């Protein structure tokens, strides 16, 4: 059993290993969450030691941290070509497909991952699962307008895939949680997602669904911090 302190240590080790892939002069996608935080801190140290990079942050929280570390950032409206993006995940399956969005930054995270030549995922061992779902709900970002109708259609798609489950509107402080883009998040609790690619495609076809937390076939390298040390896995294909 891993204690929270040990998990934090494993995240930090994975993050530091990932930063070893970043080269001088590169544009780097900066993820969001507690593991990505370790990435930004480790990059900050390297920047202060002379590494020149520019960052593309996936949230205001990450942008603020990166700035405090002396990492230069690109604007949202620049046509960035990201060399490498490094981010955490809520779940990773054996094919390196992910559930992301626990921190609500999934839209920017997916845009940045899609724009990156290389997408590196950093996790502690607890995030690895045999099949996506079960212990973590699938976050689905939806437009506020008509969200109850969108919710019904998401449920119908989940039922059609045989996943069933329940949907909860994410809340914060007793109010609906709003993403940085001003959308709601519906957390879909299902026991397992056997066909993440098909499910992602079908969910994304629902008007009102902005993006899902399924990252299918996007991971190039997985770096996992385990009690036995760092494990690195390259995706077989992308
Ligand atoms: C935020 C994310 C995070 O990467 C994910 O929630 C993992 O977070 P942590 O590293 O804190 O466990 O997708 O939207």
XYZ file of N, CA and C and ligand atoms in Angstrom:
728
model
N 0.862 -1.205 0.000
C 0.000 0.000 0.000
C 0.894 1.250 0.000
N 0.632 2.158 -0.956
C 1.441 3.371 -1.072
C 0.799 4.488 -0.256
N 1.580 5.140 0.593
C 1.057 6.271 1.355
C 0.989 7.495 0.433
N 0.202 8.516 0.803
C 0.151 9.732 -0.024
C 1.545 10.357 -0.202
N 2.373 10.277 0.836
C 3.735 10.839 0.733
C 4.564 10.058 -0.276
N 4.422 8.720 -0.237
C 5.164 7.898 -1.212
C 4.679 8.177 -2.631
N 3.350 8.317 -2.783
C 2.791 8.593 -4.123
C 3.358 9.907 -4.659
N 3.460 10.886 -3.784
C 3.991 12.191 -4.177
C 5.443 12.063 -4.647
N 6.187 11.244 -3.929
C 7.588 10.994 -4.262
C 7.697 10.304 -5.625
N 6.792 9.351 -5.884
C 6.815 8.623 -7.175
C 6.450 9.577 -8.317
N 5.505 10.475 -8.054
C 5.139 11.475 -9.075
C 6.346 12.350 -9.392
N 7.043 12.757 -8.325
C 8.191 13.642 -8.523
C 9.281 12.940 -9.318
N 9.521 11.681 -8.987
C 10.566 10.937 -9.714
C 10.197 10.785 -11.188
N 8.937 10.475 -11.456
C 8.494 10.320 -12.859
C 8.632 11.657 -13.586
N 8.252 12.744 -12.905
C 8.316 14.080 -13.519
C 9.764 14.444 -13.844
N 10.655 14.151 -12.919
C 12.065 14.503 -13.159
C 12.636 13.687 -14.311
N 12.218 12.430 -14.424
C 12.684 11.609 -15.555
C 12.155 12.190 -16.876
N 10.925 12.653 -16.869
C 10.323 13.190 -18.097
C 11.045 14.445 -18.568
N 11.453 15.252 -17.618
C 12.126 16.507 -17.960
C 13.457 16.243 -18.677
N 14.002 15.065 -18.475
C 15.222 14.669 -19.178
C 15.031 14.583 -20.693
N 13.788 14.547 -21.152
C 13.520 14.473 -22.601
C 13.482 15.860 -23.256
N 13.474 16.899 -22.440
C 13.345 18.263 -22.975
C 14.712 18.790 -23.393
N 14.768 19.349 -24.590
C 16.034 19.855 -25.144
C 16.016 21.378 -25.241
N 17.233 21.931 -25.262
C 17.433 23.372 -25.380
C 16.680 23.914 -26.605
N 15.983 25.010 -26.426
C 15.314 25.678 -27.543
C 13.925 25.132 -27.861
N 13.472 24.149 -27.110
C 12.185 23.525 -27.460
C 10.978 24.302 -26.914
N 9.840 24.044 -27.555
C 8.557 24.540 -27.050
C 7.896 23.367 -26.323
N 7.497 23.616 -25.075
C 7.087 22.523 -24.191
C 5.653 22.739 -23.695
N 4.789 21.781 -23.932
C 3.429 21.810 -23.387
C 3.479 21.436 -21.923
N 2.855 22.264 -21.096
C 2.913 22.075 -19.641
C 1.540 21.646 -19.129
N 1.460 20.450 -18.576
C 0.184 19.907 -18.119
C -0.303 20.537 -16.831
N -1.376 19.959 -16.307
C -2.011 20.486 -15.097
C -2.200 19.351 -14.091
N -2.075 19.690 -12.798
C -2.288 18.683 -11.756
C -1.048 18.550 -10.893
N -1.136 17.662 -9.911
C -0.040 17.572 -8.941
C 1.216 16.954 -9.550
N 1.079 16.057 -10.516
C 2.269 15.462 -11.145
C 2.893 16.471 -12.110
N 2.042 17.124 -12.890
C 2.537 18.146 -13.818
C 3.220 19.286 -13.059
N 2.766 19.514 -11.843
C 3.394 20.554 -11.012
C 4.877 20.217 -10.786
N 5.141 18.941 -10.508
C 6.547 18.530 -10.326
C 7.339 18.740 -11.621
N 6.683 18.550 -12.759
C 7.352 18.761 -14.052
C 7.753 20.226 -14.173
N 6.833 21.114 -13.855
C 7.108 22.552 -13.987
C 8.228 22.964 -13.026
N 8.187 22.426 -11.807
C 9.239 22.771 -10.842
C 10.602 22.272 -11.328
N 10.648 21.048 -11.868
C 11.927 20.494 -12.352
C 12.407 21.271 -13.578
N 11.472 21.680 -14.439
C 11.864 22.482 -15.607
C 12.393 23.840 -15.162
N 11.744 24.411 -14.152
C 12.167 25.708 -13.629
C 13.623 25.659 -13.177
N 13.972 24.582 -12.486
C 15.373 24.440 -12.029
C 16.321 24.442 -13.212
N 15.937 23.709 -14.268
C 16.807 23.621 -15.446
C 16.892 24.968 -16.162
N 15.780 25.682 -16.198
C 15.769 26.998 -16.846
C 16.715 27.941 -16.103
N 16.646 27.887 -14.797
C 17.527 28.764 -14.013
C 18.986 28.363 -14.188
N 19.202 27.098 -14.594
C 20.587 26.645 -14.839
C 20.998 26.875 -16.292
N 20.104 27.481 -17.101
C 20.523 27.856 -18.454
C 19.735 27.238 -19.593
N 18.806 26.320 -19.302
C 18.003 25.720 -20.380
C 17.030 26.771 -20.931
N 17.028 26.956 -22.260
C 16.089 27.913 -22.864
C 14.924 27.133 -23.455
N 13.727 27.368 -22.919
C 12.524 26.748 -23.483
C 11.409 27.783 -23.437
N 10.348 27.486 -24.181
C 9.130 28.279 -24.037
C 7.994 27.311 -23.729
N 7.129 27.714 -22.825
C 6.070 26.815 -22.385
C 4.715 27.198 -22.934
N 3.879 26.194 -23.119
C 2.461 26.408 -23.434
C 1.678 25.784 -22.283
N 1.116 26.599 -21.386
C 0.453 26.055 -20.198
C -0.988 25.606 -20.499
N -1.437 24.565 -19.792
C -2.789 24.057 -20.027
C -3.809 24.595 -19.028
N -3.372 25.487 -18.152
C -4.322 26.108 -17.211
C -3.689 27.368 -16.641
N -4.523 28.197 -16.049
C -4.029 29.411 -15.398
C -3.113 29.042 -14.239
N -3.496 27.985 -13.524
C -2.686 27.540 -12.373
C -1.265 27.183 -12.830
N -1.176 26.442 -13.928
C 0.141 26.055 -14.446
C 0.884 27.271 -14.980
N 0.157 28.176 -15.630
C 0.798 29.385 -16.161
C 1.433 30.189 -15.028
N 0.686 30.340 -13.934
C 1.207 31.113 -12.794
C 2.441 30.442 -12.205
N 2.380 29.124 -12.055
C 3.525 28.398 -11.492
C 4.737 28.524 -12.415
N 4.504 28.352 -13.720
C 5.614 28.420 -14.679
C 6.258 29.805 -14.629
N 5.433 30.833 -14.580
C 5.987 32.203 -14.527
C 6.825 32.374 -13.262
N 6.316 31.842 -12.153
C 7.051 31.990 -10.886
C 8.393 31.253 -10.932
N 8.492 30.294 -11.841
C 9.733 29.514 -11.986
C 10.660 30.097 -13.040
N 10.244 31.189 -13.666
C 11.083 31.830 -14.676
C 10.966 31.205 -16.055
N 9.902 30.415 -16.280
C 9.704 29.786 -17.600
C 8.919 30.747 -18.493
N 9.491 31.063 -19.659
C 8.794 31.958 -20.602
C 7.611 31.210 -21.221
N 6.516 31.942 -21.439
C 5.310 31.298 -21.967
C 4.918 31.890 -23.312
N 4.327 31.077 -24.160
C 3.796 31.571 -25.437
C 2.347 31.993 -25.240
N 1.920 32.931 -26.056
C 0.527 33.381 -25.976
C -0.409 32.338 -26.580
N -1.677 32.443 -26.184
C -2.689 31.509 -26.688
C -2.842 31.601 -28.199
N -2.688 32.809 -28.734
C -3.010 32.975 -30.154
C -1.794 32.881 -31.067
N -0.652 32.438 -30.508
C 0.497 32.184 -31.384
C 0.325 30.798 -31.994
N 0.874 30.636 -33.230
C 0.766 29.326 -33.888
C 1.899 28.431 -33.407
N 1.726 27.921 -32.173
C 2.823 27.142 -31.616
C 2.960 25.778 -32.266
N 4.237 25.380 -32.450
C 4.526 23.991 -32.813
C 5.224 23.390 -31.600
N 4.482 22.628 -30.836
C 5.005 22.117 -29.572
C 5.904 20.903 -29.845
N 7.116 20.934 -29.300
C 8.043 19.811 -29.498
C 7.665 18.641 -28.601
N 7.423 18.963 -27.342
C 7.085 17.898 -26.395
C 6.099 18.450 -25.372
N 5.061 17.673 -25.094
C 4.118 18.039 -24.031
C 4.228 16.977 -22.948
N 4.212 17.429 -21.699
C 4.321 16.486 -20.560
C 3.136 16.740 -19.636
N 2.405 15.677 -19.320
C 1.201 15.861 -18.510
C 0.953 14.605 -17.669
N 0.152 14.754 -16.651
C -0.256 13.630 -15.811
C -1.494 12.960 -16.380
N -2.031 12.012 -15.641
C -3.264 11.324 -16.058
C -3.957 10.773 -14.827
N -5.249 10.536 -14.969
C -6.010 9.930 -13.871
C -6.008 8.415 -13.959
N -5.987 7.890 -15.169
C -5.870 6.442 -15.392
C -5.086 6.201 -16.683
N -4.343 5.111 -16.710
C -3.624 4.669 -17.920
C -3.900 3.185 -18.110
N -4.291 2.794 -19.318
C -4.508 1.361 -19.557
C -3.280 0.748 -20.229
N -3.252 -0.552 -20.440
C -2.041 -1.190 -21.000
C -1.699 -0.705 -22.409
N -2.668 -0.171 -23.150
C -2.388 0.389 -24.488
C -1.962 1.857 -24.403
N -1.808 2.367 -23.201
C -1.429 3.761 -22.915
C -2.539 4.752 -23.261
N -3.775 4.264 -23.334
C -4.916 5.180 -23.418
C -5.175 5.742 -22.016
N -5.748 6.943 -21.988
C -5.860 7.645 -20.705
C -7.279 8.106 -20.402
N -7.553 8.259 -19.118
C -8.615 9.166 -18.670
C -7.902 10.350 -18.045
N -8.272 11.547 -18.487
C -7.754 12.786 -17.919
C -8.929 13.711 -17.607
N -8.625 14.783 -16.874
C -9.660 15.771 -16.609
C -10.078 15.855 -15.165
N -9.371 15.109 -14.296
C -9.687 15.198 -12.873
C -9.577 16.625 -12.364
N -8.663 17.378 -12.966
C -8.485 18.773 -12.558
C -9.306 19.738 -13.401
N -10.060 19.201 -14.347
C -10.957 20.047 -15.149
C -10.285 20.770 -16.302
N -9.028 20.407 -16.607
C -8.303 21.138 -17.671
C -8.242 20.332 -18.967
N -9.133 19.362 -19.121
C -8.999 18.391 -20.216
C -9.046 19.009 -21.608
N -9.792 20.085 -21.795
C -9.902 20.666 -23.139
C -8.548 21.212 -23.593
N -7.958 22.053 -22.773
C -6.644 22.601 -23.143
C -5.595 21.490 -23.192
N -5.727 20.559 -22.267
C -4.747 19.455 -22.241
C -4.790 18.653 -23.537
N -5.998 18.445 -24.055
C -6.084 17.646 -25.291
C -5.614 18.463 -26.489
N -5.910 19.752 -26.501
C -5.436 20.612 -27.603
C -3.906 20.609 -27.629
N -3.314 20.729 -26.451
C -1.839 20.776 -26.370
C -1.241 19.417 -26.738
N -1.831 18.338 -26.245
C -1.306 16.996 -26.588
C -1.389 16.771 -28.100
N -2.490 17.215 -28.702
C -2.680 17.001 -30.146
C -1.715 17.841 -30.974
N -1.279 18.975 -30.410
C -0.385 19.873 -31.146
C 1.087 19.519 -30.936
N 1.347 18.529 -30.077
C 2.740 18.214 -29.723
C 3.285 17.085 -30.601
N 4.557 17.241 -30.974
C 5.214 16.157 -31.729
C 5.373 14.917 -30.849
N 5.576 15.153 -29.561
C 5.759 14.033 -28.630
C 4.950 14.321 -27.367
N 4.165 13.323 -26.932
C 3.337 13.496 -25.739
C 3.800 12.481 -24.685
N 4.335 13.032 -23.593
C 4.860 12.186 -22.518
C 3.910 12.255 -21.326
N 3.533 11.095 -20.826
C 2.594 11.034 -19.702
C 3.350 10.548 -18.468
N 3.171 11.277 -17.382
C 3.873 10.946 -16.133
C 2.850 10.602 -15.051
N 3.075 9.463 -14.418
C 2.122 9.012 -13.389
C 2.868 8.303 -12.259
N 2.178 8.165 -11.127
C 2.651 7.198 -10.139
C 1.918 5.890 -10.434
N 2.444 4.798 -9.885
C 1.968 3.465 -10.270
C 0.464 3.271 -10.051
N -0.133 4.013 -9.112
C -1.552 3.809 -8.794
C -2.471 4.152 -9.962
N -1.951 4.890 -10.963
C -2.812 5.316 -12.072
C -2.979 4.221 -13.139
N -2.146 3.176 -13.045
C -2.225 2.131 -14.078
C -3.385 1.178 -13.764
N -4.208 0.927 -14.776
C -5.376 0.054 -14.600
C -5.444 -0.916 -15.784
N -6.042 -2.087 -15.578
C -6.170 -3.024 -16.699
C -7.161 -2.527 -17.753
N -8.175 -1.811 -17.305
C -9.168 -1.256 -18.239
C -9.650 0.081 -17.673
N -9.871 1.060 -18.558
C -10.308 2.385 -18.098
C -11.699 2.303 -17.467
N -11.960 3.184 -16.511
C -13.263 3.217 -15.835
C -13.132 2.667 -14.428
N -14.269 2.402 -13.811
C -14.267 1.800 -12.468
C -13.878 2.786 -11.394
N -12.597 2.850 -11.090
C -12.166 3.664 -9.946
C -12.184 5.158 -10.235
N -12.299 5.542 -11.507
C -12.301 6.981 -11.821
C -13.374 7.253 -12.869
N -14.195 8.297 -12.658
C -15.225 8.609 -13.659
C -14.609 9.275 -14.883
N -15.315 9.202 -15.994
C -14.859 9.867 -17.223
C -15.400 11.300 -17.233
N -14.512 12.298 -17.186
C -14.982 13.687 -17.270
C -15.359 14.036 -18.708
N -16.510 14.657 -18.866
C -16.950 15.091 -20.192
C -17.312 16.573 -20.085
N -16.608 17.410 -20.851
C -16.845 18.853 -20.800
C -17.989 19.176 -21.756
N -19.001 19.890 -21.248
C -20.186 20.173 -22.074
C -20.529 21.664 -22.015
N -21.178 22.135 -23.077
C -21.686 23.507 -23.078
C -22.757 23.633 -22.000
N -22.800 24.794 -21.368
C -23.815 25.022 -20.332
C -25.203 25.016 -20.973
N -25.298 25.623 -22.158
C -26.581 25.671 -22.852
C -27.059 24.245 -23.162
N -28.222 23.907 -22.658
C -28.816 22.603 -22.969
C -28.115 21.421 -22.318
N -27.411 21.660 -21.210
C -26.577 20.572 -20.669
C -27.394 19.359 -20.227
N -28.637 19.600 -19.814
C -29.432 18.444 -19.362
C -29.808 17.547 -20.545
N -30.021 18.184 -21.686
C -30.303 17.406 -22.901
C -29.045 16.663 -23.347
N -27.899 17.343 -23.271
C -26.623 16.698 -23.616
C -26.374 15.513 -22.685
N -26.676 15.722 -21.413
C -26.490 14.652 -20.418
C -27.314 13.414 -20.800
N -28.575 13.674 -21.231
C -29.448 12.546 -21.622
C -28.841 11.774 -22.787
N -28.278 12.538 -23.744
C -27.705 11.869 -24.919
C -26.433 11.100 -24.555
N -25.661 11.645 -23.636
C -24.458 10.917 -23.174
C -24.884 9.599 -22.526
N -25.938 9.686 -21.702
C -26.417 8.462 -21.039
C -26.882 7.434 -22.071
N -27.553 7.928 -23.109
C -28.052 7.006 -24.156
C -26.876 6.328 -24.875
N -25.816 7.089 -25.142
C -24.641 6.504 -25.807
C -23.997 5.473 -24.886
N -23.871 5.813 -23.608
C -23.262 4.886 -22.657
C -24.089 3.597 -22.555
N -25.401 3.758 -22.553
C -26.280 2.576 -22.503
C -26.108 1.743 -23.773
N -26.004 2.434 -24.936
C -25.877 1.714 -26.209
C -24.575 0.912 -26.264
N -23.532 1.423 -25.614
C -22.253 0.692 -25.569
C -22.288 -0.417 -24.504
N -23.395 -0.464 -23.731
C -23.500 -1.478 -22.678
C -22.785 -1.080 -21.399
N -22.395 0.190 -21.284
C -21.658 0.640 -20.087
C -22.609 1.135 -18.990
N -23.800 1.641 -19.400
C -24.769 2.142 -18.403
C -24.149 3.240 -17.557
N -24.196 3.055 -16.244
C -23.549 3.995 -15.335
C -24.408 5.180 -14.974
N -23.793 6.115 -14.262
C -24.507 7.314 -13.820
C -23.656 8.546 -14.118
N -24.354 9.672 -14.259
C -23.671 10.920 -14.584
C -23.899 11.912 -13.457
N -22.826 12.550 -13.022
C -22.945 13.590 -11.995
C -22.381 14.897 -12.532
N -23.135 15.967 -12.356
C -22.621 17.300 -12.693
C -21.545 17.637 -11.661
N -20.334 17.968 -12.127
C -19.267 18.280 -11.171
C -19.576 19.589 -10.457
N -19.358 19.592 -9.160
C -19.621 20.802 -8.369
C -18.378 21.226 -7.612
N -18.359 22.506 -7.279
C -17.290 23.032 -6.426
C -17.925 24.050 -5.495
N -17.751 23.844 -4.209
C -18.342 24.764 -3.232
C -19.849 24.847 -3.354
N -20.495 23.737 -3.694
C -21.956 23.703 -3.782
C -22.526 24.284 -5.063
N -21.651 24.729 -5.960
C -22.088 25.303 -7.242
C -21.535 24.443 -8.374
N -22.183 24.464 -9.570
C -21.582 23.736 -10.681
C -20.168 24.246 -10.937
N -19.232 23.303 -11.110
C -17.845 23.659 -11.445
C -17.820 24.155 -12.883
N -17.147 25.270 -13.110
C -16.999 25.773 -14.486
C -15.554 25.683 -14.909
N -15.324 25.192 -16.125
C -13.963 25.104 -16.637
C -13.475 26.508 -17.007
N -12.188 26.602 -17.339
C -11.653 27.928 -17.711
C -12.315 28.449 -18.974
N -12.846 27.547 -19.791
C -13.545 27.978 -21.000
C -15.030 28.250 -20.726
N -15.454 28.112 -19.475
C -16.832 28.455 -19.104
C -17.834 27.333 -19.312
N -17.358 26.106 -19.390
C -18.262 24.956 -19.592
C -18.471 24.180 -18.289
N -19.451 23.266 -18.317
C -19.652 22.337 -17.199
C -18.874 21.049 -17.462
N -18.699 20.283 -16.383
C -18.144 18.928 -16.542
C -19.145 17.919 -15.993
N -19.452 16.940 -16.823
C -20.284 15.821 -16.384
C -19.347 14.640 -16.144
N -19.374 14.088 -14.948
C -18.535 12.936 -14.633
C -19.359 11.663 -14.808
N -18.937 10.866 -15.774
C -19.666 9.629 -16.091
C -19.013 8.461 -15.350
N -19.780 7.878 -14.439
C -19.265 6.748 -13.651
C -19.711 5.449 -14.295
N -18.753 4.714 -14.839
C -19.066 3.398 -15.417
C -18.037 2.394 -14.908
N -18.394 1.126 -14.925
C -17.489 0.104 -14.376
C -16.283 -0.100 -15.275
N -16.491 -0.034 -16.596
C -15.366 -0.248 -17.503
C -15.680 0.339 -18.874
N -14.640 0.780 -19.548
C -14.775 1.311 -20.906
C -13.933 0.401 -21.797
N -14.599 -0.551 -22.424
C -13.863 -1.565 -23.199
C -13.425 -1.057 -24.559
N -14.151 -0.060 -25.089
C -13.831 0.442 -26.434
C -13.630 1.959 -26.346
N -12.491 2.404 -25.771
C -12.319 3.846 -25.572
C -12.331 4.640 -26.874
N -11.784 4.085 -27.958
C -11.742 4.832 -29.223
C -13.156 5.039 -29.763
N -13.937 3.958 -29.811
C -15.310 4.044 -30.328
C -16.164 4.948 -29.454
N -15.968 4.828 -28.141
C -16.776 5.608 -27.198
C -16.442 7.098 -27.329
N -15.143 7.395 -27.446
C -14.735 8.800 -27.582
C -15.358 9.408 -28.848
N -15.274 8.658 -29.946
C -15.799 9.173 -31.220
C -17.304 9.427 -31.116
N -18.009 8.498 -30.491
C -19.479 8.614 -30.408
C -19.881 9.760 -29.470
N -19.159 9.912 -28.367
C -19.472 11.014 -27.438
C -19.184 12.360 -28.088
N -18.069 12.437 -28.808
C -17.707 13.714 -29.429
C -18.674 14.111 -30.541
N -19.467 13.174 -31.013
C -20.442 13.484 -32.076
C -21.731 14.088 -31.512
N -21.858 14.136 -30.184
C -23.077 14.714 -29.574
C -22.935 16.233 -29.540
N -23.861 16.966 -30.164
C -23.796 18.426 -30.052
C -23.900 18.809 -28.567
N -23.057 19.721 -28.146
C -23.045 20.101 -26.724
C -21.883 19.485 -25.987
N -21.374 18.360 -26.493
C -20.146 17.809 -25.901
C -18.981 18.596 -26.482
N -18.211 19.217 -25.611
C -17.063 20.015 -26.067
C -15.847 19.108 -26.224
N -15.617 18.250 -25.255
C -14.480 17.313 -25.320
C -14.651 16.277 -24.219
N -14.023 15.139 -24.410
C -14.063 14.118 -23.357
C -12.653 13.933 -22.789
N -12.588 13.338 -21.630
C -11.295 13.070 -20.992
C -10.639 11.797 -21.482
N -11.182 11.176 -22.531
C -10.522 9.998 -23.111
C -9.415 10.462 -24.050
N -8.205 10.033 -23.791
C -7.052 10.327 -24.654
C -6.633 8.990 -25.249
N -7.053 8.761 -26.475
C -6.851 7.440 -27.097
C -5.772 7.541 -28.165
N -4.743 6.703 -28.052
C -3.676 6.674 -29.062
C -2.852 7.951 -29.103
N -2.826 8.696 -28.032
C -2.086 9.975 -28.035
C -0.750 9.868 -27.304
N -0.634 8.929 -26.370
C 0.589 8.839 -25.570
C 1.737 8.287 -26.408
N 2.863 8.972 -26.400
C 4.068 8.427 -27.049
C 4.929 7.679 -26.040
N 5.075 8.280 -24.860
C 5.918 7.667 -23.827
C 5.181 7.771 -22.490
N 5.163 6.654 -21.767
C 4.621 6.657 -20.407
C 5.783 6.498 -19.433
N 5.848 7.404 -18.468
C 6.867 7.281 -17.426
C 6.133 7.106 -16.099
N 6.303 5.938 -15.496
C 5.584 5.631 -14.257
C 6.578 5.504 -13.112
N 6.292 6.211 -12.035
C 7.082 6.057 -10.816
C 6.511 4.881 -10.029
N 7.332 3.865 -9.779
C 6.872 2.695 -9.021
C 7.821 2.484 -7.831
N 7.387 1.647 -6.897
C 8.246 1.351 -5.721
C 9.556 0.717 -6.157
N 9.538 0.090 -7.348
C 10.753 -0.580 -7.845
C 11.601 0.353 -8.700
N 11.169 1.574 -8.894
C 11.921 2.530 -9.714
C 11.072 3.063 -10.864
N 11.743 3.784 -11.756
C 11.024 4.399 -12.881
C 10.824 3.368 -13.993
N 9.601 3.295 -14.513
C 9.344 2.435 -15.683
C 8.992 3.322 -16.867
N 9.639 3.041 -17.996
C 9.371 3.832 -19.207
C 8.806 2.903 -20.265
N 7.682 3.310 -20.846
C 7.099 2.515 -21.949
C 6.855 3.405 -23.147
N 7.289 2.949 -24.298
C 7.038 3.676 -25.551
C 5.770 3.085 -26.161
N 4.949 3.931 -26.734
C 3.753 3.410 -27.420
C 4.196 2.648 -28.659
N 3.448 1.587 -28.967
C 3.836 0.803 -30.152
C 3.557 1.565 -31.432
N 2.517 2.346 -31.439
C 2.233 3.170 -32.611
C 1.367 4.330 -32.142
N 1.297 5.346 -32.987
C 0.463 6.492 -32.610
C -0.519 6.785 -33.710
C -6.116 17.639 -15.003
C -5.594 16.296 -15.349
C -4.490 15.764 -14.523
O -3.402 15.462 -15.336
C -4.971 14.517 -13.846
O -6.124 14.847 -13.089
C -3.897 13.928 -12.920
O -3.704 14.784 -11.835
P -2.656 14.460 -10.695
O -1.302 14.482 -11.326
O -2.867 15.565 -9.699
O -2.991 13.121 -10.129
O -6.018 15.646 -16.264
O -7.204 17.985 -15.813
